[in-house]
PDB file of C-alpha atoms in Angstrom:
ATOM      1  CA  ALA A 107      55.598 111.731-131.861  1.00 82.00           C
ATOM      2  CA  GLN A 108      57.112 108.666-131.927  1.00 89.00           C
ATOM      3  CA  THR A 109      57.063 106.527-128.653  1.00 95.00           C
ATOM      4  CA  VAL A 110      58.740 103.279-127.806  1.00 97.00           C
ATOM      5  CA  THR A 111      57.380 100.534-125.812  1.00 97.00           C
ATOM      6  CA  GLN A 112      59.321  97.238-123.698  1.00 98.00           C
ATOM      7  CA  SER A 113      56.620  95.299-122.032  1.00 96.00           C
ATOM      8  CA  GLN A 114      58.943  92.820-120.665  1.00 97.00           C
ATOM      9  CA  PRO A 115      60.396  95.014-117.407  1.00 96.00           C
ATOM     10  CA  GLU A 116      62.379  91.332-116.428  1.00 97.00           C
ATOM     11  CA  MET A 117      63.924  88.438-118.188  1.00 97.00           C
ATOM     12  CA  SER A 118      66.091  85.499-117.689  1.00 97.00           C
ATOM     13  CA  VAL A 119      67.900  83.088-118.917  1.00 97.00           C
ATOM     14  CA  GLN A 120      70.357  80.172-118.372  1.00 97.00           C
ATOM     15  CA  GLU A 121      73.177  80.392-119.692  1.00 97.00           C
ATOM     16  CA  ALA A 122      74.232  79.557-123.182  1.00 97.00           C
ATOM     17  CA  GLU A 123      70.199  79.388-123.959  1.00 98.00           C
ATOM     18  CA  THR A 124      68.965  82.029-126.321  1.00 98.00           C
ATOM     19  CA  VAL A 125      66.638  84.670-124.991  1.00 98.00           C
ATOM     20  CA  THR A 126      64.173  87.089-126.607  1.00 98.00           C
ATOM     21  CA  LEU A 127      63.434  91.139-126.147  1.00 98.00           C
ATOM     22  CA  SER A 128      60.487  92.445-127.178  1.00 98.00           C
ATOM     23  CA  CYS A 129      60.410  96.132-128.561  1.00 98.00           C
ATOM     24  CA  THR A 130      57.528  97.497-130.270  1.00 98.00           C
ATOM     25  CA  TYR A 131      57.199 101.232-131.211  1.00 98.00           C
ATOM     26  CA  ASP A 132      54.478 103.914-132.835  1.00 97.00           C
ATOM     27  CA  THR A 133      55.198 106.195-135.858  1.00 95.00           C
ATOM     28  CA  SER A 134      53.792 107.523-138.643  1.00 94.00           C
ATOM     29  CA  GLU A 135      57.420 108.105-140.686  1.00 93.00           C
ATOM     30  CA  SER A 136      58.436 105.725-142.956  1.00 91.00           C
ATOM     31  CA  ASP A 137      62.388 106.176-142.666  1.00 92.00           C
ATOM     32  CA  TYR A 138      63.719 105.377-139.567  1.00 94.00           C
ATOM     33  CA  TYR A 139      66.328 103.687-137.492  1.00 94.00           C
ATOM     34  CA  LEU A 140      66.125 101.459-134.664  1.00 96.00           C
ATOM     35  CA  PHE A 141      68.813 101.046-132.129  1.00 96.00           C
ATOM     36  CA  TRP A 142      69.622  98.244-128.863  1.00 97.00           C
ATOM     37  CA  TYR A 143      71.645  99.459-126.067  1.00 97.00           C
ATOM     38  CA  LYS A 144      72.941  97.284-123.597  1.00 97.00           C
ATOM     39  CA  GLN A 145      73.361  99.530-120.167  1.00 96.00           C
ATOM     40  CA  PRO A 146      75.641  97.240-117.527  1.00 94.00           C
ATOM     41  CA  PRO A 147      76.361  98.603-114.051  1.00 88.00           C
ATOM     42  CA  SER A 148      78.912 100.775-115.072  1.00 84.00           C
ATOM     43  CA  ARG A 149      76.354 102.815-116.916  1.00 89.00           C
ATOM     44  CA  GLN A 150      77.683 103.169-120.413  1.00 90.00           C
ATOM     45  CA  MET A 151      75.366 102.564-122.968  1.00 92.00           C
ATOM     46  CA  ILE A 152      76.841 100.129-125.664  1.00 94.00           C
ATOM     47  CA  LEU A 153      75.291  99.527-128.893  1.00 95.00           C
ATOM     48  CA  VAL A 154      74.481  96.620-129.740  1.00 96.00           C
ATOM     49  CA  ILE A 155      73.052  96.448-132.997  1.00 96.00           C
ATOM     50  CA  ARG A 156      71.158  98.912-135.545  1.00 95.00           C
ATOM     51  CA  GLN A 157      68.316  98.232-138.049  1.00 96.00           C
ATOM     52  CA  GLU A 158      67.967 101.010-140.892  1.00 93.00           C
ATOM     53  CA  ALA A 159      63.488 100.792-141.631  1.00 93.00           C
ATOM     54  CA  TYR A 160      64.110 100.821-145.698  1.00 91.00           C
ATOM     55  CA  LYS A 161      65.773  97.380-145.387  1.00 90.00           C
ATOM     56  CA  GLN A 162      64.161  93.863-145.384  1.00 85.00           C
ATOM     57  CA  GLN A 163      66.744  92.136-144.097  1.00 93.00           C
ATOM     58  CA  ASN A 164      67.366  91.656-140.520  1.00 95.00           C
ATOM     59  CA  ALA A 165      70.396  92.591-138.809  1.00 95.00           C
ATOM     60  CA  THR A 166      73.050  90.525-137.116  1.00 95.00           C
ATOM     61  CA  GLU A 167      75.855  91.035-134.880  1.00 94.00           C
ATOM     62  CA  ASN A 168      77.555  87.971-133.568  1.00 96.00           C
ATOM     63  CA  ARG A 169      75.322  86.395-131.266  1.00 97.00           C
ATOM     64  CA  PHE A 170      72.539  89.194-131.849  1.00 98.00           C
ATOM     65  CA  SER A 171      70.464  89.499-134.045  1.00 97.00           C
ATOM     66  CA  VAL A 172      66.745  91.445-134.766  1.00 98.00           C
ATOM     67  CA  ASN A 173      63.501  90.377-136.113  1.00 97.00           C
ATOM     68  CA  PHE A 174      62.227  93.467-137.641  1.00 97.00           C
ATOM     69  CA  GLN A 175      59.019  93.541-139.038  1.00 96.00           C
ATOM     70  CA  LYS A 176      57.843  97.263-139.941  1.00 95.00           C
ATOM     71  CA  ALA A 177      54.399  96.570-140.550  1.00 94.00           C
ATOM     72  CA  ALA A 178      53.534  95.675-137.421  1.00 96.00           C
ATOM     73  CA  LYS A 179      56.144  97.938-135.893  1.00 96.00           C
ATOM     74  CA  SER A 180      58.489  95.408-133.823  1.00 97.00           C
ATOM     75  CA  PHE A 181      61.555  95.061-133.566  1.00 97.00           C
ATOM     76  CA  SER A 182      62.772  92.269-131.155  1.00 98.00           C
ATOM     77  CA  LEU A 183      66.309  91.239-130.001  1.00 98.00           C
ATOM     78  CA  LYS A 184      67.351  87.600-129.890  1.00 98.00           C
ATOM     79  CA  ILE A 185      70.885  86.911-128.108  1.00 98.00           C
ATOM     80  CA  SER A 186      71.598  83.519-128.694  1.00 98.00           C
ATOM     81  CA  ASP A 187      74.389  80.721-126.808  1.00 98.00           C
ATOM     82  CA  SER A 188      73.791  83.513-123.446  1.00 98.00           C
ATOM     83  CA  GLN A 189      76.998  84.336-121.643  1.00 97.00           C
ATOM     84  CA  LEU A 190      76.979  86.214-118.229  1.00 97.00           C
ATOM     85  CA  GLY A 191      78.755  89.348-119.941  1.00 96.00           C
ATOM     86  CA  ASP A 192      75.086  89.680-121.066  1.00 97.00           C
ATOM     87  CA  ALA A 193      73.694  90.536-118.058  1.00 97.00           C
ATOM     88  CA  ALA A 194      72.455  94.404-117.984  1.00 97.00           C
ATOM     89  CA  MET A 195      69.470  96.781-118.827  1.00 97.00           C
ATOM     90  CA  TYR A 196      68.726  96.695-122.678  1.00 98.00           C
ATOM     91  CA  PHE A 197      66.854  99.937-123.755  1.00 98.00           C
ATOM     92  CA  CYS A 198      65.264  99.731-127.361  1.00 98.00           C
ATOM     93  CA  ALA A 199      65.315 103.326-128.956  1.00 97.00           C
ATOM     94  CA  TYR A 200      63.812 105.274-132.060  1.00 96.00           C
ATOM     95  CA  ARG A 201      65.566 107.687-134.365  1.00 94.00           C
ATOM     96  CA  SER A 202      64.173 109.637-136.887  1.00 92.00           C
ATOM     97  CA  ALA A 203      65.508 109.592-140.482  1.00 90.00           C
ATOM     98  CA  ASN A 204      64.356 113.470-140.888  1.00 87.00           C
ATOM     99  CA  PHE A 205      67.096 116.054-140.943  1.00 83.00           C
ATOM    100  CA  GLY A 206      67.292 117.939-137.741  1.00 82.00           C
ATOM    101  CA  ASN A 207      65.671 115.225-135.745  1.00 86.00           C
ATOM    102  CA  GLU A 208      67.709 113.479-134.607  1.00 87.00           C
ATOM    103  CA  LYS A 209      67.134 112.499-131.030  1.00 93.00           C
ATOM    104  CA  LEU A 210      66.702 109.097-129.727  1.00 95.00           C
ATOM    105  CA  THR A 211      63.490 107.843-128.640  1.00 97.00           C
ATOM    106  CA  PHE A 212      64.053 105.258-125.612  1.00 97.00           C
ATOM    107  CA  GLY A 213      61.900 102.404-124.214  1.00 97.00           C
ATOM    108  CA  THR A 214      61.618 101.484-120.246  1.00 97.00           C
ATOM    109  CA  GLY A 215      63.975  99.054-120.757  1.00 97.00           C
ATOM    110  CA  THR A 216      64.619  94.970-120.038  1.00 98.00           C
ATOM    111  CA  ARG A 217      66.627  94.085-117.285  1.00 97.00           C
ATOM    112  CA  LEU A 218      68.372  90.536-118.422  1.00 98.00           C
ATOM    113  CA  THR A 219      69.610  88.389-116.153  1.00 97.00           C
ATOM    114  CA  ILE A 220      71.911  85.414-116.792  1.00 97.00           C
ATOM    115  CA  ILE A 221      71.871  82.242-115.120  1.00 97.00           C
ATOM    116  CA  PRO A 222      74.630  80.107-114.647  1.00 95.00           C
TER     117      PRO A 222
ATOM    118  CA  ASP B  49      91.068 105.475-128.876  1.00 56.00           C
ATOM    119  CA  ALA B  50      89.298 107.718-126.231  1.00 66.00           C
ATOM    120  CA  GLY B  51      85.404 107.319-125.798  1.00 92.00           C
ATOM    121  CA  VAL B  52      83.141 109.650-124.564  1.00 96.00           C
ATOM    122  CA  THR B  53      84.268 111.372-121.129  1.00 96.00           C
ATOM    123  CA  GLN B  54      82.012 113.432-118.230  1.00 97.00           C
ATOM    124  CA  SER B  55      82.999 114.709-114.883  1.00 97.00           C
ATOM    125  CA  PRO B  56      82.312 114.637-112.775  1.00 97.00           C
ATOM    126  CA  THR B  57      81.220 111.008-112.192  1.00 96.00           C
ATOM    127  CA  HIS B  58      78.945 111.850-109.040  1.00 96.00           C
ATOM    128  CA  LEU B  59      77.990 115.156-107.578  1.00 96.00           C
ATOM    129  CA  ILE B  60      75.469 116.047-104.598  1.00 98.00           C
ATOM    130  CA  LYS B  61      73.470 119.396-104.586  1.00 98.00           C
ATOM    131  CA  THR B  62      71.530 121.636-102.365  1.00 98.00           C
ATOM    132  CA  ARG B  63      67.922 122.311-103.537  1.00 98.00           C
ATOM    133  CA  GLY B  64      67.609 125.931-105.742  1.00 98.00           C
ATOM    134  CA  GLN B  65      71.651 125.555-106.274  1.00 98.00           C
ATOM    135  CA  GLN B  66      73.453 125.487-109.921  1.00 98.00           C
ATOM    136  CA  VAL B  67      75.177 122.460-111.594  1.00 98.00           C
ATOM    137  CA  THR B  68      77.312 122.378-114.413  1.00 98.00           C
ATOM    138  CA  LEU B  69      78.312 119.085-115.740  1.00 98.00           C
ATOM    139  CA  ARG B  70      80.942 118.286-118.843  1.00 98.00           C
ATOM    140  CA  CYS B  71      81.073 116.303-121.692  1.00 98.00           C
ATOM    141  CA  SER B  72      84.265 115.760-124.211  1.00 98.00           C
ATOM    142  CA  PRO B  73      83.167 113.745-127.800  1.00 97.00           C
ATOM    143  CA  LYS B  74      84.821 110.550-128.886  1.00 95.00           C
ATOM    144  CA  SER B  75      87.500 111.608-130.813  1.00 94.00           C
ATOM    145  CA  GLY B  76      86.200 112.964-134.421  1.00 92.00           C
ATOM    146  CA  HIS B  77      82.612 113.190-133.435  1.00 94.00           C
ATOM    147  CA  ASP B  78      81.459 117.019-133.714  1.00 94.00           C
ATOM    148  CA  THR B  79      77.320 116.748-132.075  1.00 95.00           C
ATOM    149  CA  VAL B  80      77.004 116.492-128.561  1.00 97.00           C
ATOM    150  CA  SER B  81      73.681 115.313-126.847  1.00 97.00           C
ATOM    151  CA  TRP B  82      72.369 114.873-123.779  1.00 98.00           C
ATOM    152  CA  TYR B  83      69.876 112.928-122.088  1.00 98.00           C
ATOM    153  CA  GLN B  84      68.693 112.275-118.168  1.00 98.00           C
ATOM    154  CA  GLN B  85      67.725 109.116-117.521  1.00 97.00           C
ATOM    155  CA  ALA B  86      65.573 108.905-114.191  1.00 96.00           C
ATOM    156  CA  LEU B  87      66.224 106.121-112.010  1.00 93.00           C
ATOM    157  CA  GLY B  88      64.271 102.405-113.632  1.00 90.00           C
ATOM    158  CA  GLN B  89      63.237 104.838-116.597  1.00 93.00           C
ATOM    159  CA  GLY B  90      64.969 105.151-119.911  1.00 96.00           C
ATOM    160  CA  PRO B  91      67.062 108.490-120.948  1.00 97.00           C
ATOM    161  CA  GLN B  92      65.213 111.726-121.830  1.00 98.00           C
ATOM    162  CA  PHE B  93      66.379 113.509-124.575  1.00 97.00           C
ATOM    163  CA  ILE B  94      67.299 116.963-123.604  1.00 98.00           C
ATOM    164  CA  PHE B  95      68.864 118.583-126.156  1.00 97.00           C
ATOM    165  CA  GLN B  96      71.379 118.410-128.783  1.00 96.00           C
ATOM    166  CA  TYR B  97      74.611 120.675-129.859  1.00 96.00           C
ATOM    167  CA  TYR B  98      76.072 120.970-133.392  1.00 94.00           C
ATOM    168  CA  GLU B  99      78.477 123.780-134.512  1.00 93.00           C
ATOM    169  CA  GLU B 100      78.192 125.751-130.596  1.00 94.00           C
ATOM    170  CA  GLU B 101      74.672 125.884-131.724  1.00 95.00           C
ATOM    171  CA  GLU B 102      71.326 124.173-129.885  1.00 94.00           C
ATOM    172  CA  ARG B 103      69.866 121.985-133.238  1.00 94.00           C
ATOM    173  CA  GLN B 104      67.328 120.252-131.385  1.00 94.00           C
ATOM    174  CA  ARG B 105      65.432 120.778-127.692  1.00 96.00           C
ATOM    175  CA  GLY B 106      63.024 118.101-125.735  1.00 95.00           C
ATOM    176  CA  ASN B 107      60.757 118.966-123.329  1.00 95.00           C
ATOM    177  CA  PHE B 108      62.710 120.518-120.554  1.00 97.00           C
ATOM    178  CA  PRO B 109      62.380 123.820-119.422  1.00 97.00           C
ATOM    179  CA  ASP B 110      64.815 126.510-119.586  1.00 96.00           C
ATOM    180  CA  ARG B 111      66.400 125.758-116.208  1.00 98.00           C
ATOM    181  CA  PHE B 112      68.247 123.180-118.108  1.00 98.00           C
ATOM    182  CA  SER B 113      70.947 124.978-120.655  1.00 97.00           C
ATOM    183  CA  GLY B 114      74.006 123.713-122.829  1.00 97.00           C
ATOM    184  CA  HIS B 115      77.064 125.109-124.281  1.00 97.00           C
ATOM    185  CA  GLN B 116      79.517 123.542-127.272  1.00 97.00           C
ATOM    186  CA  PHE B 117      82.668 124.702-127.301  1.00 97.00           C
ATOM    187  CA  PRO B 118      85.099 125.020-130.928  1.00 96.00           C
ATOM    188  CA  ASN B 119      86.625 121.764-129.333  1.00 95.00           C
ATOM    189  CA  TYR B 120      83.395 120.175-129.873  1.00 97.00           C
ATOM    190  CA  SER B 121      83.546 119.367-125.959  1.00 97.00           C
ATOM    191  CA  SER B 122      79.908 120.582-124.444  1.00 98.00           C
ATOM    192  CA  GLU B 123      78.307 121.895-120.715  1.00 98.00           C
ATOM    193  CA  LEU B 124      74.895 120.934-119.075  1.00 98.00           C
ATOM    194  CA  ASN B 125      74.129 123.717-117.118  1.00 98.00           C
ATOM    195  CA  VAL B 126      70.988 123.027-114.792  1.00 98.00           C
ATOM    196  CA  ASN B 127      69.707 125.801-112.490  1.00 97.00           C
ATOM    197  CA  ALA B 128      67.527 126.195-109.370  1.00 98.00           C
ATOM    198  CA  LEU B 129      67.533 122.785-109.192  1.00 98.00           C
ATOM    199  CA  LEU B 130      64.713 120.833-107.554  1.00 98.00           C
ATOM    200  CA  LEU B 131      64.513 117.386-106.081  1.00 97.00           C
ATOM    201  CA  GLY B 132      63.012 115.580-108.820  1.00 97.00           C
ATOM    202  CA  ASP B 133      66.005 116.923-111.193  1.00 98.00           C
ATOM    203  CA  SER B 134      67.889 113.720-109.369  1.00 98.00           C
ATOM    204  CA  ALA B 135      69.079 111.306-111.958  1.00 98.00           C
ATOM    205  CA  LEU B 136      72.036 109.905-114.446  1.00 97.00           C
ATOM    206  CA  TYR B 137      72.612 112.733-116.889  1.00 98.00           C
ATOM    207  CA  LEU B 138      74.163 110.741-120.199  1.00 97.00           C
ATOM    208  CA  CYS B 139      76.136 112.606-122.913  1.00 97.00           C
ATOM    209  CA  ALA B 140      76.233 111.251-125.999  1.00 97.00           C
ATOM    210  CA  SER B 141      78.289 111.918-129.263  1.00 96.00           C
ATOM    211  CA  THR B 142      78.451 111.569-132.885  1.00 93.00           C
ATOM    212  CA  THR B 143      79.911 113.349-136.264  1.00 90.00           C
ATOM    213  CA  PHE B 144      76.910 115.517-138.022  1.00 87.00           C
ATOM    214  CA  GLY B 145      74.828 113.814-140.411  1.00 80.00           C
ATOM    215  CA  ALA B 146      75.625 110.074-139.393  1.00 80.00           C
ATOM    216  CA  ASN B 147      73.272 107.534-139.236  1.00 73.00           C
ATOM    217  CA  TYR B 148      74.909 104.728-137.502  1.00 75.00           C
ATOM    218  CA  GLY B 149      74.325 105.615-133.852  1.00 80.00           C
ATOM    219  CA  TYR B 150      75.958 107.815-131.036  1.00 92.00           C
ATOM    220  CA  THR B 151      78.348 106.608-128.381  1.00 94.00           C
ATOM    221  CA  PHE B 152      77.744 107.630-124.793  1.00 95.00           C
ATOM    222  CA  GLY B 153      79.634 108.443-121.927  1.00 95.00           C
ATOM    223  CA  SER B 154      79.611 106.851-118.624  1.00 94.00           C
ATOM    224  CA  GLY B 155      77.370 109.414-117.282  1.00 96.00           C
ATOM    225  CA  THR B 156      77.506 111.848-113.901  1.00 97.00           C
ATOM    226  CA  ARG B 157      75.444 110.832-111.374  1.00 97.00           C
ATOM    227  CA  LEU B 158      73.241 113.766-109.554  1.00 98.00           C
ATOM    228  CA  THR B 159      71.398 113.925-105.971  1.00 98.00           C
ATOM    229  CA  VAL B 160      69.784 116.672-105.766  1.00 98.00           C
ATOM    230  CA  VAL B 161      69.041 117.023-101.929  1.00 97.00           C
TER     231      VAL B 161
END
């Protein structure tokens, strides 16, 4: 079974600065997808960024980028130019690429606080 | 473009009762999954429905059951409620076979007293 570990329960960053959230995972599969989701107080999980394991290039979405290290099974999220609206819980998630096994496995989350 | 809609938003039930939660997927999506998120935890997969059938199930007891309707909407039923069933229940939808991730609703907060 796959597991996802987020070792930082809480992080804080000054507005406009850069912060990196860590995530490691364990799997015996070679093809899979990794995601970062944001959960603000509204409770809705919002997809921030996704990475396909077979792609070596790190995904980027505006101020959000990832550092995907497949051999190390590491998938960190970097937020540049932090904004007050970035404050939320951030969850790392894993999904197998195998047909019939499309469930998401989540980590325990990191609470990000933005300091004005 | 309507996203995932869940109802009700909040619910209080007594231990031993039964509850039904409802979910309408995002327009164009045909696959619905349910997750349980306990306070301070990440969501845990309950099950997934496609073509009105349960395709995959997580480690939840048979007290948790579901249904998908021809219009792709879905229900989650929980029987014989326990205090430990208190949680946020999230519905997520996608298109079958797609790999671009899931769209989540805002959840139903269930409190069992």
